[in-house]
Amino acid sequence: TGETSVNLDTTEVLIDVDLTSQQGSSVGALIIPESVAPGGTVSVAFVSDIPDERDLGNIIVDIRIQDSFGLPVTELSEDVTICLEHEGNVDDSTCLGFFNVKTNEWECQDSCLEQQGNRLCGRTDHLTSFALLLEGNGGQSCSSSEDFLYTWLSCGAVVVALIVIITAVALNEFKIQGKTLRKRQTLQEIRILESEGAPVAFTH
């Protein structure tokens, strides 16, 4: 259990907020862009070593940000990164979860977690209570839009290359067929002239 408050009035672009329990152990961290609330404050309350229930990790954090006028920030201009300590193995079903106050249910916020030592880090574009949801995303894909774009561009490059190759082969085949046709026509003309007894002049 613990809480911390940090002033966002700083020259740092990214502000690292360490979450330290009353026992002095680090249970996680927040990475907050200064542009989210210049001159404001971030307040974090967290509970650690919670019972292993409802497939949650053992840390829950509640995040609040106020602007320079003391008003709550409800819309983030940039994502906030949340890193939570977790011991034990995790699989693709683990995600950063948030508590939906409308449905009173835990839901996935970020299915594509980044592991940093014993910490699992995810991103959020809104603020509420967060925890690791150990069986939350149902094995959803973590491919980003950049990955899909790269895949489509790669496929497009392959298709273009195949079209170029096929076009080159077809043009070469047309040239060969054209030469063959001209030779046949020349031979036919020679045979006609020979059958008529006319002298044949060969040209190179």
PDB file of C-alpha atoms in Angstrom:
ATOM      1  CA  THR A   1       0.000   0.000   0.000  1.00  0.00           C
ATOM      2  CA  GLY A   2       1.231   3.480  -0.756  1.00  0.00           C
ATOM      3  CA  GLU A   3       0.656   6.761  -2.511  1.00  0.00           C
ATOM      4  CA  THR A   4       2.715   9.419  -4.212  1.00  0.00           C
ATOM      5  CA  SER A   5       2.259  12.819  -5.827  1.00  0.00           C
ATOM      6  CA  VAL A   6       4.559  14.399  -8.419  1.00  0.00           C
ATOM      7  CA  ASN A   7       4.617  17.889  -9.900  1.00  0.00           C
ATOM      8  CA  LEU A   8       4.592  17.895 -13.715  1.00  0.00           C
ATOM      9  CA  ASP A   9       6.141  21.372 -13.861  1.00  0.00           C
ATOM     10  CA  THR A  10       9.481  20.207 -15.233  1.00  0.00           C
ATOM     11  CA  THR A  11      11.719  20.511 -18.256  1.00  0.00           C
ATOM     12  CA  GLU A  12      11.728  16.738 -18.703  1.00  0.00           C
ATOM     13  CA  VAL A  13       9.797  15.449 -21.723  1.00  0.00           C
ATOM     14  CA  LEU A  14       8.984  12.157 -19.977  1.00  0.00           C
ATOM     15  CA  ILE A  15       8.463  12.023 -16.215  1.00  0.00           C
ATOM     16  CA  ASP A  16       9.247   8.750 -14.425  1.00  0.00           C
ATOM     17  CA  VAL A  17       7.132   8.247 -11.298  1.00  0.00           C
ATOM     18  CA  ASP A  18       8.397   5.414  -9.103  1.00  0.00           C
ATOM     19  CA  LEU A  19       5.830   3.508  -7.040  1.00  0.00           C
ATOM     20  CA  THR A  20       7.360   2.484  -3.720  1.00  0.00           C
ATOM     21  CA  SER A  21       5.434   0.640  -1.028  1.00  0.00           C
ATOM     22  CA  GLN A  22       5.501   1.537   2.673  1.00  0.00           C
ATOM     23  CA  GLN A  23       7.953  -1.316   3.121  1.00  0.00           C
ATOM     24  CA  GLY A  24      10.361   0.442   0.778  1.00  0.00           C
ATOM     25  CA  SER A  25      10.070  -1.958  -2.162  1.00  0.00           C
ATOM     26  CA  SER A  26       9.387  -0.766  -5.702  1.00  0.00           C
ATOM     27  CA  VAL A  27       6.140  -2.177  -7.085  1.00  0.00           C
ATOM     28  CA  GLY A  28       6.080  -0.342 -10.392  1.00  0.00           C
ATOM     29  CA  ALA A  29       6.418   2.951 -12.211  1.00  0.00           C
ATOM     30  CA  LEU A  30       4.574   5.419 -14.418  1.00  0.00           C
ATOM     31  CA  ILE A  31       6.025   7.180 -17.451  1.00  0.00           C
ATOM     32  CA  ILE A  32       4.043  10.360 -18.064  1.00  0.00           C
ATOM     33  CA  PRO A  33       4.628  12.805 -20.950  1.00  0.00           C
ATOM     34  CA  GLU A  34       4.984  16.340 -19.588  1.00  0.00           C
ATOM     35  CA  SER A  35       2.595  17.556 -22.309  1.00  0.00           C
ATOM     36  CA  VAL A  36      -0.300  15.717 -20.647  1.00  0.00           C
ATOM     37  CA  ALA A  37      -0.695  18.450 -18.012  1.00  0.00           C
ATOM     38  CA  PRO A  38       2.094  21.061 -18.011  1.00  0.00           C
ATOM     39  CA  GLY A  39       2.425  22.531 -14.540  1.00  0.00           C
ATOM     40  CA  GLY A  40      -0.060  20.046 -13.126  1.00  0.00           C
ATOM     41  CA  THR A  41       0.297  17.165 -10.705  1.00  0.00           C
ATOM     42  CA  VAL A  42      -0.137  13.410 -10.821  1.00  0.00           C
ATOM     43  CA  SER A  43      -1.406  11.520  -7.777  1.00  0.00           C
ATOM     44  CA  VAL A  44      -1.130   7.758  -7.522  1.00  0.00           C
ATOM     45  CA  ALA A  45      -2.569   5.468  -4.860  1.00  0.00           C
ATOM     46  CA  PHE A  46      -1.778   1.782  -5.020  1.00  0.00           C
ATOM     47  CA  VAL A  47      -2.377  -1.455  -3.178  1.00  0.00           C
ATOM     48  CA  SER A  48       0.094  -4.320  -3.414  1.00  0.00           C
ATOM     49  CA  ASP A  49       0.136  -7.917  -2.212  1.00  0.00           C
ATOM     50  CA  ILE A  50      -3.592  -8.238  -2.793  1.00  0.00           C
ATOM     51  CA  PRO A  51      -5.074 -11.761  -2.699  1.00  0.00           C
ATOM     52  CA  ASP A  52      -4.791 -13.680  -5.941  1.00  0.00           C
ATOM     53  CA  GLU A  53      -8.417 -13.343  -6.951  1.00  0.00           C
ATOM     54  CA  ARG A  54     -10.327 -12.735 -10.183  1.00  0.00           C
ATOM     55  CA  ASP A  55      -7.201 -13.428 -12.246  1.00  0.00           C
ATOM     56  CA  LEU A  56      -5.622 -10.104 -11.297  1.00  0.00           C
ATOM     57  CA  GLY A  57      -2.006  -9.345 -10.597  1.00  0.00           C
ATOM     58  CA  ASN A  58      -1.100  -8.469  -7.036  1.00  0.00           C
ATOM     59  CA  ILE A  59      -0.911  -4.689  -7.606  1.00  0.00           C
ATOM     60  CA  ILE A  60      -3.737  -2.210  -8.275  1.00  0.00           C
ATOM     61  CA  VAL A  61      -2.953   1.436  -9.012  1.00  0.00           C
ATOM     62  CA  ASP A  62      -5.341   4.363  -9.164  1.00  0.00           C
ATOM     63  CA  ILE A  63      -4.105   7.366 -11.170  1.00  0.00           C
ATOM     64  CA  ARG A  64      -5.345  10.945 -11.064  1.00  0.00           C
ATOM     65  CA  ILE A  65      -3.889  13.924 -12.922  1.00  0.00           C
ATOM     66  CA  GLN A  66      -4.770  17.573 -12.320  1.00  0.00           C
ATOM     67  CA  ASP A  67      -3.839  20.510 -14.550  1.00  0.00           C
ATOM     68  CA  SER A  68      -2.150  23.715 -13.384  1.00  0.00           C
ATOM     69  CA  PHE A  69      -5.553  25.053 -12.235  1.00  0.00           C
ATOM     70  CA  GLY A  70      -6.274  21.982 -10.115  1.00  0.00           C
ATOM     71  CA  LEU A  71      -8.888  20.637 -12.507  1.00  0.00           C
ATOM     72  CA  PRO A  72      -8.949  16.888 -13.245  1.00  0.00           C
ATOM     73  CA  VAL A  73      -7.531  15.841 -16.610  1.00  0.00           C
ATOM     74  CA  THR A  74      -9.986  13.488 -18.296  1.00  0.00           C
ATOM     75  CA  GLU A  75      -8.535  13.347 -21.817  1.00  0.00           C
ATOM     76  CA  LEU A  76      -4.856  12.566 -22.394  1.00  0.00           C
ATOM     77  CA  SER A  77      -3.003  14.149 -25.294  1.00  0.00           C
ATOM     78  CA  GLU A  78      -0.463  11.304 -25.162  1.00  0.00           C
ATOM     79  CA  ASP A  79      -0.466   7.785 -23.747  1.00  0.00           C
ATOM     80  CA  VAL A  80       0.730   7.129 -20.207  1.00  0.00           C
ATOM     81  CA  THR A  81       2.876   4.038 -19.676  1.00  0.00           C
ATOM     82  CA  ILE A  82       2.164   1.891 -16.606  1.00  0.00           C
ATOM     83  CA  CYS A  83       4.730  -0.668 -15.426  1.00  0.00           C
ATOM     84  CA  LEU A  84       3.794  -3.142 -12.702  1.00  0.00           C
ATOM     85  CA  GLU A  85       5.933  -5.688 -10.904  1.00  0.00           C
ATOM     86  CA  HIS A  86       4.886  -9.288 -11.433  1.00  0.00           C
ATOM     87  CA  GLU A  87       6.474 -12.511 -10.264  1.00  0.00           C
ATOM     88  CA  GLY A  88       5.823 -15.729 -12.108  1.00  0.00           C
ATOM     89  CA  ASN A  89       5.199 -16.674 -15.693  1.00  0.00           C
ATOM     90  CA  VAL A  90       2.750 -14.892 -17.961  1.00  0.00           C
ATOM     91  CA  ASP A  91       1.418 -15.791 -21.384  1.00  0.00           C
ATOM     92  CA  ASP A  92      -0.265 -14.073 -24.317  1.00  0.00           C
ATOM     93  CA  SER A  93      -3.542 -13.853 -22.406  1.00  0.00           C
ATOM     94  CA  THR A  94      -2.107 -11.316 -19.932  1.00  0.00           C
ATOM     95  CA  CYS A  95      -2.933  -7.652 -20.509  1.00  0.00           C
ATOM     96  CA  LEU A  96      -2.951  -4.338 -18.726  1.00  0.00           C
ATOM     97  CA  GLY A  97      -6.489  -4.116 -17.405  1.00  0.00           C
ATOM     98  CA  PHE A  98      -8.620  -1.222 -16.208  1.00  0.00           C
ATOM     99  CA  PHE A  99     -11.696  -1.135 -14.015  1.00  0.00           C
ATOM    100  CA  ASN A 100     -14.743  -0.039 -15.993  1.00  0.00           C
ATOM    101  CA  VAL A 101     -16.822   1.952 -13.504  1.00  0.00           C
ATOM    102  CA  LYS A 102     -19.880   1.714 -15.749  1.00  0.00           C
ATOM    103  CA  THR A 103     -19.937  -2.080 -15.895  1.00  0.00           C
ATOM    104  CA  ASN A 104     -18.044  -2.764 -12.631  1.00  0.00           C
ATOM    105  CA  GLU A 105     -15.852  -5.161 -14.583  1.00  0.00           C
ATOM    106  CA  TRP A 106     -12.145  -5.435 -15.330  1.00  0.00           C
ATOM    107  CA  GLU A 107     -11.378  -5.059 -19.029  1.00  0.00           C
ATOM    108  CA  CYS A 108      -8.240  -5.134 -21.186  1.00  0.00           C
ATOM    109  CA  GLN A 109      -6.620  -1.822 -22.019  1.00  0.00           C
ATOM    110  CA  ASP A 110      -3.357  -2.969 -23.634  1.00  0.00           C
ATOM    111  CA  SER A 111      -2.832  -6.550 -24.792  1.00  0.00           C
ATOM    112  CA  CYS A 112       0.714  -5.967 -26.074  1.00  0.00           C
ATOM    113  CA  LEU A 113       2.804  -5.733 -22.928  1.00  0.00           C
ATOM    114  CA  GLU A 114       6.521  -5.004 -22.870  1.00  0.00           C
ATOM    115  CA  GLN A 115       8.585  -6.855 -20.283  1.00  0.00           C
ATOM    116  CA  GLN A 116      11.302  -4.921 -18.457  1.00  0.00           C
ATOM    117  CA  GLY A 117      12.920  -7.229 -15.931  1.00  0.00           C
ATOM    118  CA  ASN A 118      10.182  -8.253 -13.492  1.00  0.00           C
ATOM    119  CA  ARG A 119       7.900  -5.484 -14.744  1.00  0.00           C
ATOM    120  CA  LEU A 120       5.197  -5.647 -17.382  1.00  0.00           C
ATOM    121  CA  CYS A 121       4.460  -2.340 -19.095  1.00  0.00           C
ATOM    122  CA  GLY A 122       1.384  -1.241 -21.021  1.00  0.00           C
ATOM    123  CA  ARG A 123      -0.102   1.995 -22.313  1.00  0.00           C
ATOM    124  CA  THR A 124      -3.346   3.795 -21.605  1.00  0.00           C
ATOM    125  CA  ASP A 125      -5.091   6.829 -23.092  1.00  0.00           C
ATOM    126  CA  HIS A 126      -7.361   7.384 -20.067  1.00  0.00           C
ATOM    127  CA  LEU A 127      -7.112   7.309 -16.275  1.00  0.00           C
ATOM    128  CA  THR A 128      -8.791   5.068 -13.737  1.00  0.00           C
ATOM    129  CA  SER A 129      -7.703   2.029 -11.699  1.00  0.00           C
ATOM    130  CA  PHE A 130      -5.296  -0.414 -13.379  1.00  0.00           C
ATOM    131  CA  ALA A 131      -3.944  -3.892 -12.733  1.00  0.00           C
ATOM    132  CA  LEU A 132      -2.520  -6.798 -14.671  1.00  0.00           C
ATOM    133  CA  LEU A 133      -5.342  -8.936 -16.008  1.00  0.00           C
ATOM    134  CA  LEU A 134      -3.816 -12.402 -16.192  1.00  0.00           C
ATOM    135  CA  GLU A 135      -6.415 -13.970 -18.464  1.00  0.00           C
ATOM    136  CA  GLY A 136      -7.924 -10.985 -20.106  1.00  0.00           C
ATOM    137  CA  ASN A 137      -7.288 -10.640 -23.805  1.00  0.00           C
ATOM    138  CA  GLY A 138      -8.359 -14.054 -25.075  1.00  0.00           C
ATOM    139  CA  GLY A 139      -5.165 -14.425 -27.093  1.00  0.00           C
ATOM    140  CA  GLN A 140      -5.698 -11.317 -29.215  1.00  0.00           C
ATOM    141  CA  SER A 141      -2.995 -10.437 -31.696  1.00  0.00           C
ATOM    142  CA  CYS A 142      -0.398  -7.853 -30.682  1.00  0.00           C
ATOM    143  CA  SER A 143       0.457  -6.841 -34.232  1.00  0.00           C
ATOM    144  CA  SER A 144       0.537  -3.086 -34.544  1.00  0.00           C
ATOM    145  CA  SER A 145      -0.704  -1.001 -37.444  1.00  0.00           C
ATOM    146  CA  GLU A 146       2.944  -0.517 -38.438  1.00  0.00           C
ATOM    147  CA  ASP A 147       3.391  -4.281 -38.626  1.00  0.00           C
ATOM    148  CA  PHE A 148       0.316  -4.591 -40.859  1.00  0.00           C
ATOM    149  CA  LEU A 149       1.553  -1.720 -43.037  1.00  0.00           C
ATOM    150  CA  TYR A 150       4.966  -3.346 -43.404  1.00  0.00           C
ATOM    151  CA  THR A 151       3.329  -6.654 -44.312  1.00  0.00           C
ATOM    152  CA  TRP A 152       1.107  -5.033 -46.944  1.00  0.00           C
ATOM    153  CA  LEU A 153       4.024  -3.089 -48.401  1.00  0.00           C
ATOM    154  CA  SER A 154       6.091  -6.268 -48.583  1.00  0.00           C
ATOM    155  CA  CYS A 155       3.265  -8.124 -50.330  1.00  0.00           C
ATOM    156  CA  GLY A 156       2.823  -5.196 -52.707  1.00  0.00           C
ATOM    157  CA  ALA A 157       6.527  -5.232 -53.581  1.00  0.00           C
ATOM    158  CA  VAL A 158       6.355  -8.968 -54.322  1.00  0.00           C
ATOM    159  CA  VAL A 159       3.300  -8.505 -56.543  1.00  0.00           C
ATOM    160  CA  VAL A 160       4.987  -5.674 -58.473  1.00  0.00           C
ATOM    161  CA  ALA A 161       8.111  -7.776 -58.950  1.00  0.00           C
ATOM    162  CA  LEU A 162       6.028 -10.694 -60.273  1.00  0.00           C
ATOM    163  CA  ILE A 163       4.209  -8.378 -62.703  1.00  0.00           C
ATOM    164  CA  VAL A 164       7.532  -7.026 -64.000  1.00  0.00           C
ATOM    165  CA  ILE A 165       8.924 -10.536 -64.469  1.00  0.00           C
ATOM    166  CA  ILE A 166       5.779 -11.802 -66.199  1.00  0.00           C
ATOM    167  CA  THR A 167       5.710  -8.741 -68.475  1.00  0.00           C
ATOM    168  CA  ALA A 168       9.383  -9.193 -69.398  1.00  0.00           C
ATOM    169  CA  VAL A 169       8.868 -12.894 -70.188  1.00  0.00           C
ATOM    170  CA  ALA A 170       5.769 -12.121 -72.257  1.00  0.00           C
ATOM    171  CA  LEU A 171       7.571  -9.413 -74.277  1.00  0.00           C
ATOM    172  CA  ASN A 172      10.492 -11.735 -74.915  1.00  0.00           C
ATOM    173  CA  GLU A 173       8.102 -14.469 -76.050  1.00  0.00           C
ATOM    174  CA  PHE A 174       6.373 -12.028 -78.401  1.00  0.00           C
ATOM    175  CA  LYS A 175       9.755 -11.076 -79.898  1.00  0.00           C
ATOM    176  CA  ILE A 176      10.668 -14.725 -80.455  1.00  0.00           C
ATOM    177  CA  GLN A 177       7.289 -15.478 -82.025  1.00  0.00           C
ATOM    178  CA  GLY A 178       7.641 -12.390 -84.250  1.00  0.00           C
ATOM    179  CA  LYS A 179      11.051 -13.496 -85.507  1.00  0.00           C
ATOM    180  CA  THR A 180       9.762 -17.026 -86.133  1.00  0.00           C
ATOM    181  CA  LEU A 181       6.768 -15.692 -88.058  1.00  0.00           C
ATOM    182  CA  ARG A 182       8.967 -13.470 -90.228  1.00  0.00           C
ATOM    183  CA  LYS A 183      11.242 -16.399 -91.030  1.00  0.00           C
ATOM    184  CA  ARG A 184       8.262 -18.520 -92.061  1.00  0.00           C
ATOM    185  CA  GLN A 185       6.943 -15.750 -94.270  1.00  0.00           C
ATOM    186  CA  THR A 186      10.372 -15.357 -95.923  1.00  0.00           C
ATOM    187  CA  LEU A 187      10.635 -19.098 -96.580  1.00  0.00           C
ATOM    188  CA  GLN A 188       7.158 -19.144 -98.091  1.00  0.00           C
ATOM    189  CA  GLU A 189       8.066 -16.253-100.394  1.00  0.00           C
ATOM    190  CA  ILE A 190      11.263 -18.050-101.475  1.00  0.00           C
ATOM    191  CA  ARG A 191       9.367 -21.244-102.225  1.00  0.00           C
ATOM    192  CA  ILE A 192       6.806 -19.338-104.286  1.00  0.00           C
ATOM    193  CA  LEU A 193       9.554 -17.618-106.287  1.00  0.00           C
ATOM    194  CA  GLU A 194      11.392 -20.914-106.822  1.00  0.00           C
ATOM    195  CA  SER A 195       8.198 -22.613-108.025  1.00  0.00           C
ATOM    196  CA  GLU A 196       7.736 -19.797-110.538  1.00  0.00           C
ATOM    197  CA  GLY A 197      11.344 -20.141-111.744  1.00  0.00           C
ATOM    198  CA  ALA A 198      12.247 -16.652-110.684  1.00  0.00           C
ATOM    199  CA  PRO A 199      15.764 -15.914-109.404  1.00  0.00           C
ATOM    200  CA  VAL A 200      15.966 -15.564-105.659  1.00  0.00           C
ATOM    201  CA  ALA A 201      18.120 -12.862-104.104  1.00  0.00           C
ATOM    202  CA  PHE A 202      19.178 -13.475-100.530  1.00  0.00           C
ATOM    203  CA  THR A 203      19.576 -10.539 -98.233  1.00  0.00           C
ATOM    204  CA  HIS A 204      21.214 -10.424 -94.863  1.00  0.00           C
TER     205      HIS A 204
END
